[in-house]
Amino acid sequence: MTQPVAAFAGLGVSNPERILTNADFERMLDTSDSWIRERTGIRERHVAGPEQTTAMLARDASLAALAEAGMGPDDIDTIILATATPDRLLPSTACDLQALLGARNANAFDIGAACSGWIYGLVVGESMIAAGAAERLLVLGAEKLSAVVDYTDRSTAVLFGDGAGAVVLIRSDGARGILSSYLKSDGTLAELLWRPGGGTVHPPSEEMLKDHSYFIKMAGREVFKNAVRSMADAAARALERAGLVADEVDLLVPHQANIRIIEATAAHARIPMDRVYVNVDRYGNTSSASIPIALDEARRCGQLKPGMTVLLVTFGAGFTWGSLVLRW
Ligand code: ACO
């Protein structure tokens, strides 16, 4: 069994108060509650207010994680913030968060790996601890997807929600923490899930407002197939690296995008659904924030307990995907 280098000292989340239900979408679009529930498993999602930024959601999650760790913002030496919805293109949202927290002793940077970003961030944080470059890190997934979702496009609008999750990552005592991980990407498939406009290739223009190319575009079926294939493969690879088999996994906490993707991934990984945590019904897809939000709920409802072996699996735009095995 591998010795963990990094472990969680605190976990916190932030979910906006406002909720958009499927009934709300029935009033806005040509869709139905039954279509959305059958195809995605989603019933409702939290949506930030106009004044609420990605960095603000991240701040609230960070303060909860720091409180649990018994630390203050000054104790943090590194802030890694994964997001697909940065508040600005420059500077990073991690730097905005640093300012909001008053974390004066930290370096701060963003990670761009879409829905997989929090897992990528944990692996980077773990590597920094192993290299002696950091000791006490905040690793976040924080998203305001409602700002980049096209609410006139029924094929994407119903899928996404806003939220943030944060952990304080520290050097492990050897008993608990990250046992193994696996990261992968395939940039040749970028156009299956992307925001074509708004960057340097197509800088903001009046045309962009008309053609909606600023918003998320997705080839749903292709994303679905790639997600299942890649998440199943990632699950197997992290388990192999940890020297474990599927029967030894107490809880699978997958990225919460769609109940059918989750069920297919669990079936491929040979993990029964009673050992899979699901909350996509109440949050929708919160991208990089989905796994920490699910972990926090799982421990609060008693499904996740100290000492458990937990498998995290993710997939997102890029495409990016990955997995991580934890001793909780
Ligand atoms: N309400 C009603 N009808 C809809 C809706 C909607 N909200 N959205 C699409 N439809 C219609 C389509 O227009 C189409 O109609 P048509 O046959 O008349 O053309 C029909 O439903 C079927 O459309 P498909 O896209 O083929 O439907 P599918 O069964 O593939 O389900 C879905 C669509 C739910 C998007 C599915 O492809 C999916 O879940 N893909 C994965 C996407 C995902 O989770 N992405 C998140 C980002 S990546 C990640 O996090 C893993």
CSV table of C-alpha atoms and ligand atoms in Angstrom, one decimal:
chain,number,residue,atom,x,y,z
A,1,MET,CA,0.0,0.0,0.0
A,2,THR,CA,1.3,3.5,-0.9
A,3,GLN,CA,2.0,6.0,1.8
A,4,PRO,CA,-0.1,9.2,1.4
A,5,VAL,CA,1.9,12.4,1.1
A,6,ALA,CA,-1.0,14.8,1.4
A,7,ALA,CA,-4.3,14.8,3.3
A,8,PHE,CA,-7.4,17.0,3.9
A,9,ALA,CA,-7.4,19.1,7.1
A,10,GLY,CA,-10.7,20.8,6.3
A,11,LEU,CA,-13.5,20.8,3.7
A,12,GLY,CA,-16.0,23.6,3.0
A,13,VAL,CA,-18.6,24.3,0.4
A,14,SER,CA,-20.7,27.2,-0.8
A,15,ASN,CA,-24.0,26.8,-2.6
A,16,PRO,CA,-26.0,29.9,-3.7
A,17,GLU,CA,-29.4,30.3,-2.1
A,18,ARG,CA,-31.4,30.8,-5.3
A,19,ILE,CA,-32.7,27.6,-6.8
A,20,LEU,CA,-33.8,27.0,-10.4
A,21,THR,CA,-36.2,24.0,-10.7
A,22,ASN,CA,-37.2,22.1,-13.8
A,23,ALA,CA,-40.6,23.8,-13.5
A,24,ASP,CA,-38.8,27.1,-13.9
A,25,PHE,CA,-37.3,25.8,-17.2
A,26,GLU,CA,-40.7,24.6,-18.3
A,27,ARG,CA,-41.7,28.3,-18.2
A,28,MET,CA,-38.6,29.6,-20.0
A,29,LEU,CA,-38.0,26.9,-22.7
A,30,ASP,CA,-39.6,24.1,-24.8
A,31,THR,CA,-38.7,21.4,-22.3
A,32,SER,CA,-40.3,19.3,-19.5
A,33,ASP,CA,-39.6,18.2,-16.0
A,34,SER,CA,-39.9,14.5,-17.1
A,35,TRP,CA,-37.5,15.0,-20.1
A,36,ILE,CA,-34.8,16.6,-17.9
A,37,ARG,CA,-35.2,14.0,-15.1
A,38,GLU,CA,-35.2,11.0,-17.4
A,39,ARG,CA,-32.2,12.2,-19.5
A,40,THR,CA,-30.1,13.8,-16.8
A,41,GLY,CA,-31.4,12.9,-13.3
A,42,ILE,CA,-31.5,16.7,-12.5
A,43,ARG,CA,-34.5,18.2,-10.6
A,44,GLU,CA,-33.0,21.5,-9.5
A,45,ARG,CA,-29.7,23.5,-9.4
A,46,HIS,CA,-28.4,26.4,-7.3
A,47,VAL,CA,-27.8,29.6,-9.2
A,48,ALA,CA,-25.7,32.7,-8.0
A,49,GLY,CA,-27.2,36.2,-7.9
A,50,PRO,CA,-25.9,38.9,-10.3
A,51,GLU,CA,-23.7,40.3,-7.6
A,52,GLN,CA,-22.2,37.0,-6.5
A,53,THR,CA,-18.9,36.2,-8.2
A,54,THR,CA,-16.9,33.0,-8.6
A,55,ALA,CA,-14.3,34.4,-6.1
A,56,MET,CA,-17.1,35.2,-3.6
A,57,LEU,CA,-18.4,31.6,-3.7
A,58,ALA,CA,-14.7,30.4,-3.4
A,59,ARG,CA,-14.2,32.7,-0.4
A,60,ASP,CA,-17.2,31.3,1.5
A,61,ALA,CA,-16.1,27.7,0.8
A,62,SER,CA,-12.5,28.6,1.9
A,63,LEU,CA,-13.6,30.1,5.2
A,64,ALA,CA,-15.6,27.0,6.0
A,65,ALA,CA,-12.7,24.7,5.2
A,66,LEU,CA,-10.2,26.9,7.2
A,67,ALA,CA,-12.5,26.9,10.2
A,68,GLU,CA,-12.6,23.1,10.1
A,69,ALA,CA,-8.8,23.0,9.8
A,70,GLY,CA,-8.4,25.4,12.7
A,71,MET,CA,-6.5,27.8,10.5
A,72,GLY,CA,-6.8,31.4,9.4
A,73,PRO,CA,-6.1,32.9,5.9
A,74,ASP,CA,-2.5,33.8,7.0
A,75,ASP,CA,-1.6,30.2,7.6
A,76,ILE,CA,-2.1,29.3,3.9
A,77,ASP,CA,1.0,29.3,1.7
A,78,THR,CA,-0.6,28.3,-1.7
A,79,ILE,CA,-4.1,28.8,-3.3
A,80,ILE,CA,-4.9,26.6,-6.2
A,81,LEU,CA,-8.3,27.5,-7.8
A,82,ALA,CA,-9.8,25.4,-10.5
A,83,THR,CA,-12.5,27.1,-12.6
A,84,ALA,CA,-14.0,27.2,-16.0
A,85,THR,CA,-15.7,30.4,-15.1
A,86,PRO,CA,-13.1,32.9,-14.0
A,87,ASP,CA,-14.4,36.3,-12.9
A,88,ARG,CA,-12.0,38.0,-15.3
A,89,LEU,CA,-9.6,36.8,-18.0
A,90,LEU,CA,-6.8,38.6,-16.2
A,91,PRO,CA,-5.7,38.3,-13.4
A,92,SER,CA,-6.6,34.8,-12.0
A,93,THR,CA,-9.6,34.2,-9.8
A,94,ALA,CA,-7.2,32.7,-7.3
A,95,CYS,CA,-5.6,36.1,-6.9
A,96,ASP,CA,-9.1,37.7,-6.4
A,97,LEU,CA,-9.8,35.1,-3.8
A,98,GLN,CA,-6.5,35.8,-2.1
A,99,ALA,CA,-7.4,39.4,-1.9
A,100,LEU,CA,-10.9,38.6,-0.5
A,101,LEU,CA,-9.5,36.3,2.1
A,102,GLY,CA,-6.5,38.5,3.0
A,103,ALA,CA,-4.3,35.5,2.7
A,104,ARG,CA,-1.1,37.6,2.7
A,105,ASN,CA,1.4,34.7,2.8
A,106,ALA,CA,0.1,32.8,-0.2
A,107,ASN,CA,1.0,32.3,-3.8
A,108,ALA,CA,-2.2,31.9,-5.9
A,109,PHE,CA,-3.0,30.6,-9.3
A,110,ASP,CA,-5.8,29.1,-11.4
A,111,ILE,CA,-6.1,25.7,-13.0
A,112,GLY,CA,-7.9,25.3,-16.3
A,113,ALA,CA,-9.1,21.8,-16.6
A,114,ALA,CA,-12.9,22.4,-16.7
A,115,CYS,CA,-14.9,19.8,-14.7
A,116,SER,CA,-11.7,17.9,-13.9
A,117,GLY,CA,-10.0,20.9,-12.4
A,118,TRP,CA,-10.4,20.1,-8.7
A,119,ILE,CA,-8.8,16.7,-9.1
A,120,TYR,CA,-6.0,18.3,-11.2
A,121,GLY,CA,-5.5,20.9,-8.5
A,122,LEU,CA,-5.3,18.2,-5.8
A,123,VAL,CA,-2.6,16.4,-7.7
A,124,VAL,CA,-0.6,19.6,-8.2
A,125,GLY,CA,-1.0,20.5,-4.5
A,126,GLU,CA,0.1,17.0,-3.5
A,127,SER,CA,3.1,17.3,-5.8
A,128,MET,CA,4.0,20.7,-4.3
A,129,ILE,CA,4.0,19.1,-0.8
A,130,ALA,CA,6.1,16.2,-2.0
A,131,ALA,CA,8.6,18.7,-3.5
A,132,GLY,CA,8.8,20.8,-0.3
A,133,ALA,CA,7.3,23.8,-2.2
A,134,ALA,CA,4.1,24.0,0.0
A,135,GLU,CA,2.8,22.9,3.4
A,136,ARG,CA,-0.7,24.3,3.8
A,137,LEU,CA,-2.8,24.8,0.7
A,138,LEU,CA,-6.3,25.8,-0.3
A,139,VAL,CA,-7.4,23.7,-3.3
A,140,LEU,CA,-10.7,24.9,-4.8
A,141,GLY,CA,-13.3,24.1,-7.5
A,142,ALA,CA,-15.4,27.2,-7.9
A,143,GLU,CA,-17.9,28.0,-10.7
A,144,LYS,CA,-20.5,30.5,-11.8
A,145,LEU,CA,-21.7,28.6,-14.8
A,146,SER,CA,-24.9,30.6,-14.9
A,147,ALA,CA,-22.8,33.4,-16.4
A,148,VAL,CA,-21.8,31.4,-19.4
A,149,VAL,CA,-24.8,29.2,-20.0
A,150,ASP,CA,-27.1,30.1,-22.9
A,151,TYR,CA,-30.6,30.2,-21.3
A,152,THR,CA,-32.2,30.1,-24.8
A,153,ASP,CA,-30.5,26.7,-25.6
A,154,ARG,CA,-32.5,23.9,-24.0
A,155,SER,CA,-29.8,21.3,-24.7
A,156,THR,CA,-27.3,22.9,-22.3
A,157,ALA,CA,-29.3,25.4,-20.1
A,158,VAL,CA,-30.9,22.7,-17.9
A,159,LEU,CA,-27.6,20.9,-17.1
A,160,PHE,CA,-25.5,23.4,-15.0
A,161,GLY,CA,-25.5,25.0,-11.6
A,162,ASP,CA,-23.2,27.3,-9.5
A,163,GLY,CA,-21.2,26.5,-6.4
A,164,ALA,CA,-17.8,26.1,-4.8
A,165,GLY,CA,-15.9,23.6,-2.8
A,166,ALA,CA,-12.5,24.0,-0.9
A,167,VAL,CA,-10.1,21.8,1.0
A,168,VAL,CA,-7.2,22.6,3.1
A,169,LEU,CA,-4.4,20.3,2.0
A,170,ILE,CA,-1.6,19.5,4.4
A,171,ARG,CA,1.2,17.0,4.7
A,172,SER,CA,-0.3,13.6,5.6
A,173,ASP,CA,0.4,11.8,8.9
A,174,GLY,CA,0.8,8.7,6.9
A,175,ALA,CA,-2.5,7.1,7.8
A,176,ARG,CA,-5.0,9.1,5.6
A,177,GLY,CA,-4.9,11.1,2.5
A,178,ILE,CA,-4.3,10.7,-1.3
A,179,LEU,CA,-3.2,7.1,-2.1
A,180,SER,CA,-3.0,7.4,-5.9
A,181,SER,CA,-4.1,9.5,-8.8
A,182,TYR,CA,-4.4,9.5,-12.6
A,183,LEU,CA,-4.7,12.4,-15.0
A,184,LYS,CA,-5.3,12.4,-18.8
A,185,SER,CA,-6.5,14.8,-21.5
A,186,ASP,CA,-7.2,14.8,-25.3
A,187,GLY,CA,-7.1,18.2,-26.8
A,188,THR,CA,-8.1,17.0,-30.3
A,189,LEU,CA,-11.7,16.8,-29.0
A,190,ALA,CA,-11.9,20.3,-27.7
A,191,GLU,CA,-14.8,21.4,-30.0
A,192,LEU,CA,-17.2,18.8,-28.6
A,193,LEU,CA,-17.5,20.9,-25.4
A,194,TRP,CA,-16.4,24.5,-25.5
A,195,ARG,CA,-16.9,28.2,-25.5
A,196,PRO,CA,-15.8,29.3,-29.0
A,197,GLY,CA,-15.8,33.1,-28.4
A,198,GLY,CA,-14.4,35.6,-25.9
A,199,GLY,CA,-10.7,34.6,-26.0
A,200,THR,CA,-7.9,35.8,-28.2
A,201,VAL,CA,-9.0,33.7,-31.3
A,202,HIS,CA,-12.4,35.4,-31.3
A,203,PRO,CA,-12.1,38.5,-29.1
A,204,PRO,CA,-15.4,40.0,-27.8
A,205,SER,CA,-17.5,41.5,-30.5
A,206,GLU,CA,-21.0,42.6,-31.3
A,207,GLU,CA,-21.3,39.6,-33.6
A,208,MET,CA,-20.6,37.3,-30.6
A,209,LEU,CA,-23.6,38.7,-28.7
A,210,LYS,CA,-25.8,37.9,-31.7
A,211,ASP,CA,-24.5,34.4,-32.5
A,212,HIS,CA,-24.1,33.3,-28.8
A,213,SER,CA,-20.6,32.0,-29.4
A,214,TYR,CA,-19.6,33.4,-26.0
A,215,PHE,CA,-21.7,30.6,-24.3
A,216,ILE,CA,-21.1,26.9,-23.7
A,217,LYS,CA,-21.6,24.7,-26.8
A,218,MET,CA,-21.8,20.9,-26.5
A,219,ALA,CA,-22.2,17.8,-28.6
A,220,GLY,CA,-24.1,16.0,-25.9
A,221,ARG,CA,-24.1,12.4,-27.2
A,222,GLU,CA,-20.3,12.6,-28.0
A,223,VAL,CA,-19.6,14.0,-24.6
A,224,PHE,CA,-21.7,11.3,-23.0
A,225,LYS,CA,-19.8,8.4,-24.8
A,226,ASN,CA,-16.4,9.9,-24.1
A,227,ALA,CA,-17.2,10.6,-20.5
A,228,VAL,CA,-18.3,7.0,-19.7
A,229,ARG,CA,-15.3,5.5,-21.5
A,230,SER,CA,-12.8,7.8,-19.9
A,231,MET,CA,-14.1,7.7,-16.4
A,232,ALA,CA,-14.3,3.9,-16.4
A,233,ASP,CA,-10.7,3.8,-17.6
A,234,ALA,CA,-9.5,6.4,-15.0
A,235,ALA,CA,-11.2,4.5,-12.2
A,236,ALA,CA,-9.3,1.4,-13.1
A,237,ARG,CA,-6.0,3.1,-13.4
A,238,ALA,CA,-6.1,4.9,-10.0
A,239,LEU,CA,-7.1,1.7,-8.3
A,240,GLU,CA,-4.3,-0.2,-10.0
A,241,ARG,CA,-1.8,2.5,-8.9
A,242,ALA,CA,-3.1,2.2,-5.3
A,243,GLY,CA,-2.8,-1.6,-5.4
A,244,LEU,CA,-6.6,-1.9,-4.8
A,245,VAL,CA,-9.5,-3.6,-6.5
A,246,ALA,CA,-13.1,-2.3,-7.0
A,247,ASP,CA,-14.4,-4.5,-4.1
A,248,GLU,CA,-12.2,-2.5,-1.7
A,249,VAL,CA,-13.8,0.8,-2.6
A,250,ASP,CA,-16.2,1.9,0.1
A,251,LEU,CA,-17.5,4.9,-1.8
A,252,LEU,CA,-17.3,6.1,-5.4
A,253,VAL,CA,-17.8,9.9,-5.6
A,254,PRO,CA,-18.0,10.7,-9.4
A,255,HIS,CA,-18.3,14.1,-11.0
A,256,GLN,CA,-22.0,14.9,-10.9
A,257,ALA,CA,-22.9,15.7,-14.6
A,258,ASN,CA,-25.7,13.3,-15.4
A,259,ILE,CA,-27.2,10.2,-13.6
A,260,ARG,CA,-26.8,8.1,-16.7
A,261,ILE,CA,-23.1,8.8,-16.9
A,262,ILE,CA,-22.7,8.1,-13.2
A,263,GLU,CA,-24.6,4.7,-13.5
A,264,ALA,CA,-22.7,3.6,-16.6
A,265,THR,CA,-19.3,4.6,-15.0
A,266,ALA,CA,-20.2,2.6,-11.8
A,267,ALA,CA,-21.3,-0.4,-13.8
A,268,HIS,CA,-18.0,-0.4,-15.8
A,269,ALA,CA,-16.0,0.0,-12.6
A,270,ARG,CA,-18.0,-2.9,-11.0
A,271,ILE,CA,-19.1,-0.7,-8.1
A,272,PRO,CA,-22.8,-1.1,-7.1
A,273,MET,CA,-24.9,2.0,-6.9
A,274,ASP,CA,-25.4,1.7,-3.1
A,275,ARG,CA,-21.6,2.5,-2.9
A,276,VAL,CA,-21.9,5.6,-5.2
A,277,TYR,CA,-22.7,9.0,-3.9
A,278,VAL,CA,-25.2,11.0,-6.1
A,279,ASN,CA,-26.5,14.5,-5.6
A,280,VAL,CA,-26.8,15.6,-9.3
A,281,ASP,CA,-30.6,15.7,-8.8
A,282,ARG,CA,-30.2,18.7,-6.5
A,283,TYR,CA,-27.2,20.6,-7.8
A,284,GLY,CA,-26.9,19.8,-11.6
A,285,ASN,CA,-23.4,20.0,-13.0
A,286,THR,CA,-21.3,22.4,-11.0
A,287,SER,CA,-18.2,21.5,-13.0
A,288,SER,CA,-15.0,21.6,-10.9
A,289,ALA,CA,-17.0,22.1,-7.7
A,290,SER,CA,-19.2,19.0,-8.0
A,291,ILE,CA,-16.9,16.5,-6.3
A,292,PRO,CA,-16.1,18.5,-3.2
A,293,ILE,CA,-19.8,19.5,-2.8
A,294,ALA,CA,-20.7,15.8,-3.1
A,295,LEU,CA,-18.0,14.8,-0.6
A,296,ASP,CA,-19.2,17.3,1.9
A,297,GLU,CA,-22.8,16.1,1.7
A,298,ALA,CA,-21.7,12.5,1.8
A,299,ARG,CA,-19.9,12.9,5.2
A,300,ARG,CA,-22.8,15.0,6.6
A,301,CYS,CA,-25.3,12.3,5.8
A,302,GLY,CA,-23.0,9.6,7.2
A,303,GLN,CA,-22.4,7.8,4.0
A,304,LEU,CA,-18.7,8.9,4.1
A,305,LYS,CA,-16.9,7.9,7.4
A,306,PRO,CA,-13.3,8.2,8.6
A,307,GLY,CA,-11.0,5.3,7.4
A,308,MET,CA,-13.1,4.7,4.3
A,309,THR,CA,-11.4,4.1,0.9
A,310,VAL,CA,-12.9,6.6,-1.5
A,311,LEU,CA,-12.6,6.7,-5.3
A,312,LEU,CA,-13.1,10.1,-7.1
A,313,VAL,CA,-13.5,10.1,-10.9
A,314,THR,CA,-14.0,13.1,-13.2
A,315,PHE,CA,-14.4,14.2,-16.8
A,316,GLY,CA,-14.7,17.5,-18.5
A,317,ALA,CA,-14.0,19.9,-21.4
A,318,GLY,CA,-10.6,19.6,-23.0
A,319,PHE,CA,-11.3,16.7,-22.9
A,320,THR,CA,-9.8,16.2,-19.5
A,321,TRP,CA,-10.4,13.4,-17.1
A,322,GLY,CA,-8.8,11.8,-14.0
A,323,SER,CA,-9.3,9.9,-10.8
A,324,LEU,CA,-8.0,9.8,-7.3
A,325,VAL,CA,-8.0,7.3,-4.4
A,326,LEU,CA,-8.3,8.6,-0.9
A,327,ARG,CA,-8.1,7.1,2.6
A,328,TRP,CA,-10.7,9.4,4.2
B,1,ACO,N1,-35.8,19.3,-23.3
B,1,ACO,C1,-36.5,18.7,-24.2
B,1,ACO,N2,-35.9,18.2,-25.3
B,1,ACO,C2,-34.5,18.4,-25.4
B,1,ACO,C3,-33.8,19.0,-24.4
B,1,ACO,C4,-34.5,19.5,-23.3
B,1,ACO,N3,-33.9,20.2,-22.3
B,1,ACO,N4,-32.5,19.0,-24.8
B,1,ACO,C5,-32.4,18.4,-26.0
B,1,ACO,N5,-33.7,18.0,-26.4
B,1,ACO,C6,-34.1,17.3,-27.6
B,1,ACO,C7,-33.1,17.5,-28.7
B,1,ACO,O1,-33.4,18.7,-29.4
B,1,ACO,C8,-33.4,16.3,-29.6
B,1,ACO,O2,-34.6,16.6,-30.3
B,1,ACO,P1,-34.8,16.1,-31.9
B,1,ACO,O3,-34.6,14.6,-31.8
B,1,ACO,O4,-36.1,16.6,-32.2
B,1,ACO,O5,-33.6,16.7,-32.6
B,1,ACO,C9,-33.8,15.2,-28.6
B,1,ACO,O6,-34.0,15.9,-27.3
B,1,ACO,C10,-32.6,14.3,-28.4
B,1,ACO,O7,-31.4,15.0,-28.2
B,1,ACO,P2,-30.1,14.3,-27.8
B,1,ACO,O8,-29.0,15.4,-27.6
B,1,ACO,O9,-29.8,13.3,-28.8
B,1,ACO,O10,-30.5,13.7,-26.4
B,1,ACO,P3,-29.7,12.8,-25.5
B,1,ACO,O11,-30.4,11.6,-25.1
B,1,ACO,O12,-28.3,12.6,-26.0
B,1,ACO,O13,-29.6,13.7,-24.1
B,1,ACO,C11,-28.0,15.1,-23.0
B,1,ACO,C12,-29.0,15.0,-24.2
B,1,ACO,C13,-28.8,15.0,-21.7
B,1,ACO,C14,-27.3,16.4,-23.1
B,1,ACO,C15,-27.0,13.9,-23.1
B,1,ACO,O14,-26.5,13.8,-24.4
B,1,ACO,C16,-25.9,14.1,-22.1
B,1,ACO,O15,-26.2,14.0,-20.9
B,1,ACO,N6,-24.7,14.3,-22.5
B,1,ACO,C17,-23.6,14.5,-21.6
B,1,ACO,C18,-23.5,16.0,-21.4
B,1,ACO,C19,-23.0,16.4,-20.1
B,1,ACO,O16,-23.3,15.9,-19.1
B,1,ACO,N7,-22.2,17.5,-20.3
B,1,ACO,C20,-21.7,18.2,-19.1
B,1,ACO,C21,-20.4,18.7,-19.3
B,1,ACO,S1,-19.2,17.3,-19.5
B,1,ACO,C22,-19.3,16.7,-18.1
B,1,ACO,O17,-19.4,17.3,-17.1
B,1,ACO,C23,-19.1,15.2,-18.1
